[in-house]
mmCIF file of N, CA and C in Angstrom:
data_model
loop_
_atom_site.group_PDB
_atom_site.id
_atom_site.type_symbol
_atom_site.label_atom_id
_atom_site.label_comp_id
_atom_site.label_asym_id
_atom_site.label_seq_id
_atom_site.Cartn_x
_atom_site.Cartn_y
_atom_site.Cartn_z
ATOM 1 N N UNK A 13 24.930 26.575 6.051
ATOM 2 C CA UNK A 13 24.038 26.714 4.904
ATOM 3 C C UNK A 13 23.930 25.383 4.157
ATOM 4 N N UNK A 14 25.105 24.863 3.680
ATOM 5 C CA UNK A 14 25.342 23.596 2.818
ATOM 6 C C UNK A 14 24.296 22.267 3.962
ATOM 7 N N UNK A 15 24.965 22.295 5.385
ATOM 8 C CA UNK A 15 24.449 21.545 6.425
ATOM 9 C C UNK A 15 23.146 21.572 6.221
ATOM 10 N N UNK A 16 22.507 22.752 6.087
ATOM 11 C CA UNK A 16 20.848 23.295 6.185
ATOM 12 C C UNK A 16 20.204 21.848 4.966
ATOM 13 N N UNK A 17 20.938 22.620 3.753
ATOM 14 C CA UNK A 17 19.998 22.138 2.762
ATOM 15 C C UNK A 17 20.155 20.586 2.531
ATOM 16 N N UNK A 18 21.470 19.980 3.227
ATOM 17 C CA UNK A 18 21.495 18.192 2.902
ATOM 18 C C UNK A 18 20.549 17.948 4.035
ATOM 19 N N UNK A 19 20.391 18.430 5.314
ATOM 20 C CA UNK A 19 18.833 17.994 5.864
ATOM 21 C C UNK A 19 18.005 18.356 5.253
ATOM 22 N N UNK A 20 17.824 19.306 4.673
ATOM 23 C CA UNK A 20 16.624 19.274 3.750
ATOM 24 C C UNK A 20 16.131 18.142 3.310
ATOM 25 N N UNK A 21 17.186 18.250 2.344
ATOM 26 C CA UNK A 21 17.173 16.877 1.080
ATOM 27 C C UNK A 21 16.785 15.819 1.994
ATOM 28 N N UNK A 22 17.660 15.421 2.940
ATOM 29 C CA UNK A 22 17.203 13.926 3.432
ATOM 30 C C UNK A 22 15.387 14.079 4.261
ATOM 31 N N UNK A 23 15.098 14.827 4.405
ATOM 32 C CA UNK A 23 14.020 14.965 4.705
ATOM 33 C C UNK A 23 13.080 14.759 3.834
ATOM 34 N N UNK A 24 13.230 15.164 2.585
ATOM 35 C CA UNK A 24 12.244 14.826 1.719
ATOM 36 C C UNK A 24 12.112 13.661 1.108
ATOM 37 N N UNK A 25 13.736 12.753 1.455
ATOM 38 C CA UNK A 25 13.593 11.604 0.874
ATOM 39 C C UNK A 25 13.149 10.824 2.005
ATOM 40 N N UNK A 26 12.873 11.338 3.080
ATOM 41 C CA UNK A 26 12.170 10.174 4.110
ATOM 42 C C UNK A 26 10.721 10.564 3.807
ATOM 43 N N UNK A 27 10.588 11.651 3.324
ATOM 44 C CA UNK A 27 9.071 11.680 3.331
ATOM 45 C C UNK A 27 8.322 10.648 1.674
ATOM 46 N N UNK A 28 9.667 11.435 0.665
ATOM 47 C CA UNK A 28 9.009 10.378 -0.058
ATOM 48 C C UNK A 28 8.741 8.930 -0.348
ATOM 49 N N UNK A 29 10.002 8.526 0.620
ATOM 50 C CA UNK A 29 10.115 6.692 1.136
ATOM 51 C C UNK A 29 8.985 6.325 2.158
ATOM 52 N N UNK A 30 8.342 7.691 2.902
ATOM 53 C CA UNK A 30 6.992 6.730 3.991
ATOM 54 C C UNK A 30 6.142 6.653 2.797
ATOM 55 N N UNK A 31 5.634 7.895 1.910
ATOM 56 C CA UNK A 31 4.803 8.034 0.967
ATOM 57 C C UNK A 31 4.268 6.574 0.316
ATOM 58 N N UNK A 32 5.684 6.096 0.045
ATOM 59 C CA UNK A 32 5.605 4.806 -1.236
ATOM 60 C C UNK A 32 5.310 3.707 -0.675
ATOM 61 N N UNK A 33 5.924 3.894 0.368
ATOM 62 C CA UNK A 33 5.325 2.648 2.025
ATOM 63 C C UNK A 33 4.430 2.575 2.248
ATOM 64 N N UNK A 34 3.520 3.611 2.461
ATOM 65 C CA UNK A 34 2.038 3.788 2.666
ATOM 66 C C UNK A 34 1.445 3.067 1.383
ATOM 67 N N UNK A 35 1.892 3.612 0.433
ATOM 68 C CA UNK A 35 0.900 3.247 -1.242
ATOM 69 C C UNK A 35 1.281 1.486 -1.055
ATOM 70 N N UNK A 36 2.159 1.281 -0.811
ATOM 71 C CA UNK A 36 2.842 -0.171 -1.249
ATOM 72 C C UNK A 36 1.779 -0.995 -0.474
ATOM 73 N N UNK A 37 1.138 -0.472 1.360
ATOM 74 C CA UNK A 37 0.064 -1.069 2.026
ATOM 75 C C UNK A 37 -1.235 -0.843 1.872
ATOM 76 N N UNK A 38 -0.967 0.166 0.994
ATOM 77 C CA UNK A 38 -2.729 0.232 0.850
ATOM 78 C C UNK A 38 -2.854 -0.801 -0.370
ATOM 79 N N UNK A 39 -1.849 -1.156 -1.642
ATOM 80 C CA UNK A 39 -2.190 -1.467 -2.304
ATOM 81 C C UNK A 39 -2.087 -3.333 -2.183
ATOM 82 N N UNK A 40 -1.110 -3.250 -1.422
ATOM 83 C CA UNK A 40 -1.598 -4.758 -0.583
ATOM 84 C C UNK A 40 -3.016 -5.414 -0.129
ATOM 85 N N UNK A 41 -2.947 -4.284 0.851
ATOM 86 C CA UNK A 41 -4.474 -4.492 1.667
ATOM 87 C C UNK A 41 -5.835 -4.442 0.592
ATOM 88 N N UNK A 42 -5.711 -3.667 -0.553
ATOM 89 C CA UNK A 42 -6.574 -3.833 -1.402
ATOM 90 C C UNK A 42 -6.466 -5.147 -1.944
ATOM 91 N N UNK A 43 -4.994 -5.504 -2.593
ATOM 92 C CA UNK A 43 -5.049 -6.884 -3.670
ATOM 93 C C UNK A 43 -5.414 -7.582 -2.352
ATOM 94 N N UNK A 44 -5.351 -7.653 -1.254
ATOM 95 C CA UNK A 44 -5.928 -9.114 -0.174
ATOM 96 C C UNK A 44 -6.798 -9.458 -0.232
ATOM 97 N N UNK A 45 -7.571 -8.056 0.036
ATOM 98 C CA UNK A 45 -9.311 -7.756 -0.032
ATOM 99 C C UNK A 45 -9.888 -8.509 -1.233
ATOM 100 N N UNK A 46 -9.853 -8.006 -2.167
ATOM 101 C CA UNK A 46 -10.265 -8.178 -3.548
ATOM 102 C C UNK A 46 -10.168 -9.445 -3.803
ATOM 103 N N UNK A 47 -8.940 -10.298 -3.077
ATOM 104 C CA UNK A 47 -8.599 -12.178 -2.884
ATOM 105 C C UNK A 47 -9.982 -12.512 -2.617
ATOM 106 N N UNK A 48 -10.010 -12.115 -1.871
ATOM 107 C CA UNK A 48 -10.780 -12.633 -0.070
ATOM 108 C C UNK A 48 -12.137 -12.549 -0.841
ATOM 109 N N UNK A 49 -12.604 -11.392 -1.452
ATOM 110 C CA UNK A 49 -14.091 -11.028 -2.275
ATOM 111 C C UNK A 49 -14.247 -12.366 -3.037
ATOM 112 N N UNK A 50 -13.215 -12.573 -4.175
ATOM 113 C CA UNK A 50 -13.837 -13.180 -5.222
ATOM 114 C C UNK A 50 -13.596 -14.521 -4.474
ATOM 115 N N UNK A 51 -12.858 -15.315 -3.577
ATOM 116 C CA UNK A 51 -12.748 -16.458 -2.651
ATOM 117 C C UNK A 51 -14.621 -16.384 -2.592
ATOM 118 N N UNK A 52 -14.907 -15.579 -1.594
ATOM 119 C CA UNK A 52 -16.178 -15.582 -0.688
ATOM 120 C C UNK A 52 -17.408 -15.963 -1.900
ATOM 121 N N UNK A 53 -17.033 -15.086 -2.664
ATOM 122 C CA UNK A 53 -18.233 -14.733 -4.241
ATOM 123 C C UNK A 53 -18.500 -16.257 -4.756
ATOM 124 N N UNK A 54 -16.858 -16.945 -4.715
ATOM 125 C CA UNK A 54 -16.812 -18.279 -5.675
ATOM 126 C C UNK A 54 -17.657 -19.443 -4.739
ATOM 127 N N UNK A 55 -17.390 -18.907 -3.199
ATOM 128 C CA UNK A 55 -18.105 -19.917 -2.491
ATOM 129 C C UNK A 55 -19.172 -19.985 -2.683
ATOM 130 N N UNK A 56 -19.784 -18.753 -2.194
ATOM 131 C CA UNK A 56 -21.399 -18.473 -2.345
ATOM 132 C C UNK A 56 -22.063 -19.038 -3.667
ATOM 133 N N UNK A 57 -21.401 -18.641 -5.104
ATOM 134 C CA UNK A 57 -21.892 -19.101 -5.797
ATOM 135 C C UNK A 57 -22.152 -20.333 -6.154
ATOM 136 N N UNK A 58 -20.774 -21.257 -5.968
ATOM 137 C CA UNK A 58 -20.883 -22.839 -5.379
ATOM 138 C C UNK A 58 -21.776 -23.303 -4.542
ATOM 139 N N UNK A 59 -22.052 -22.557 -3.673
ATOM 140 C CA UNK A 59 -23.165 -23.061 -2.329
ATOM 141 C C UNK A 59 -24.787 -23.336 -3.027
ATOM 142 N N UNK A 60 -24.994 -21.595 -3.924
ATOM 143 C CA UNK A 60 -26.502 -21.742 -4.456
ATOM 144 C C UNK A 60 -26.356 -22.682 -5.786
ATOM 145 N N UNK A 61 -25.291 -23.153 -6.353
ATOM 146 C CA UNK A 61 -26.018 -23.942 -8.143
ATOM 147 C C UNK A 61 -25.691 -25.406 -7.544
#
C-alpha cells in the first residue's frame, strides 16, 4: 500500500518536472524567435531609410 502511493508520488513529480521542461522550451524558443523578429525588423528598417 505505502509502496503503491510513493510511486504514485514520484510519478507525479516526473510529470510535473517534464511539464516545467516543456514550458522552460517553449518559452525559450519564443524569447529566440522574438530576438530573431526584432534583429530582422531592425534590418529591414535600416535597409529602407
Amino acid at each position: 500500500m505505502l509502496f503503491c502511493y510513493i510511486l504514485e508520488l514520484l510519478e507525479g513529480e516526473r510529470r510535473a518536472y517534464m511539464s516545467s521542461n516543456l514550458q522552460w522550451i517553449i518559452y525559450t524558443i519564443l524569447g529566440i524567435s522574438i530576438l530573431l523578429i526584432s534583429f530582422v525588423a531592425y534590418g529591414v528598417y535600416l535597409y529602407f531609410t
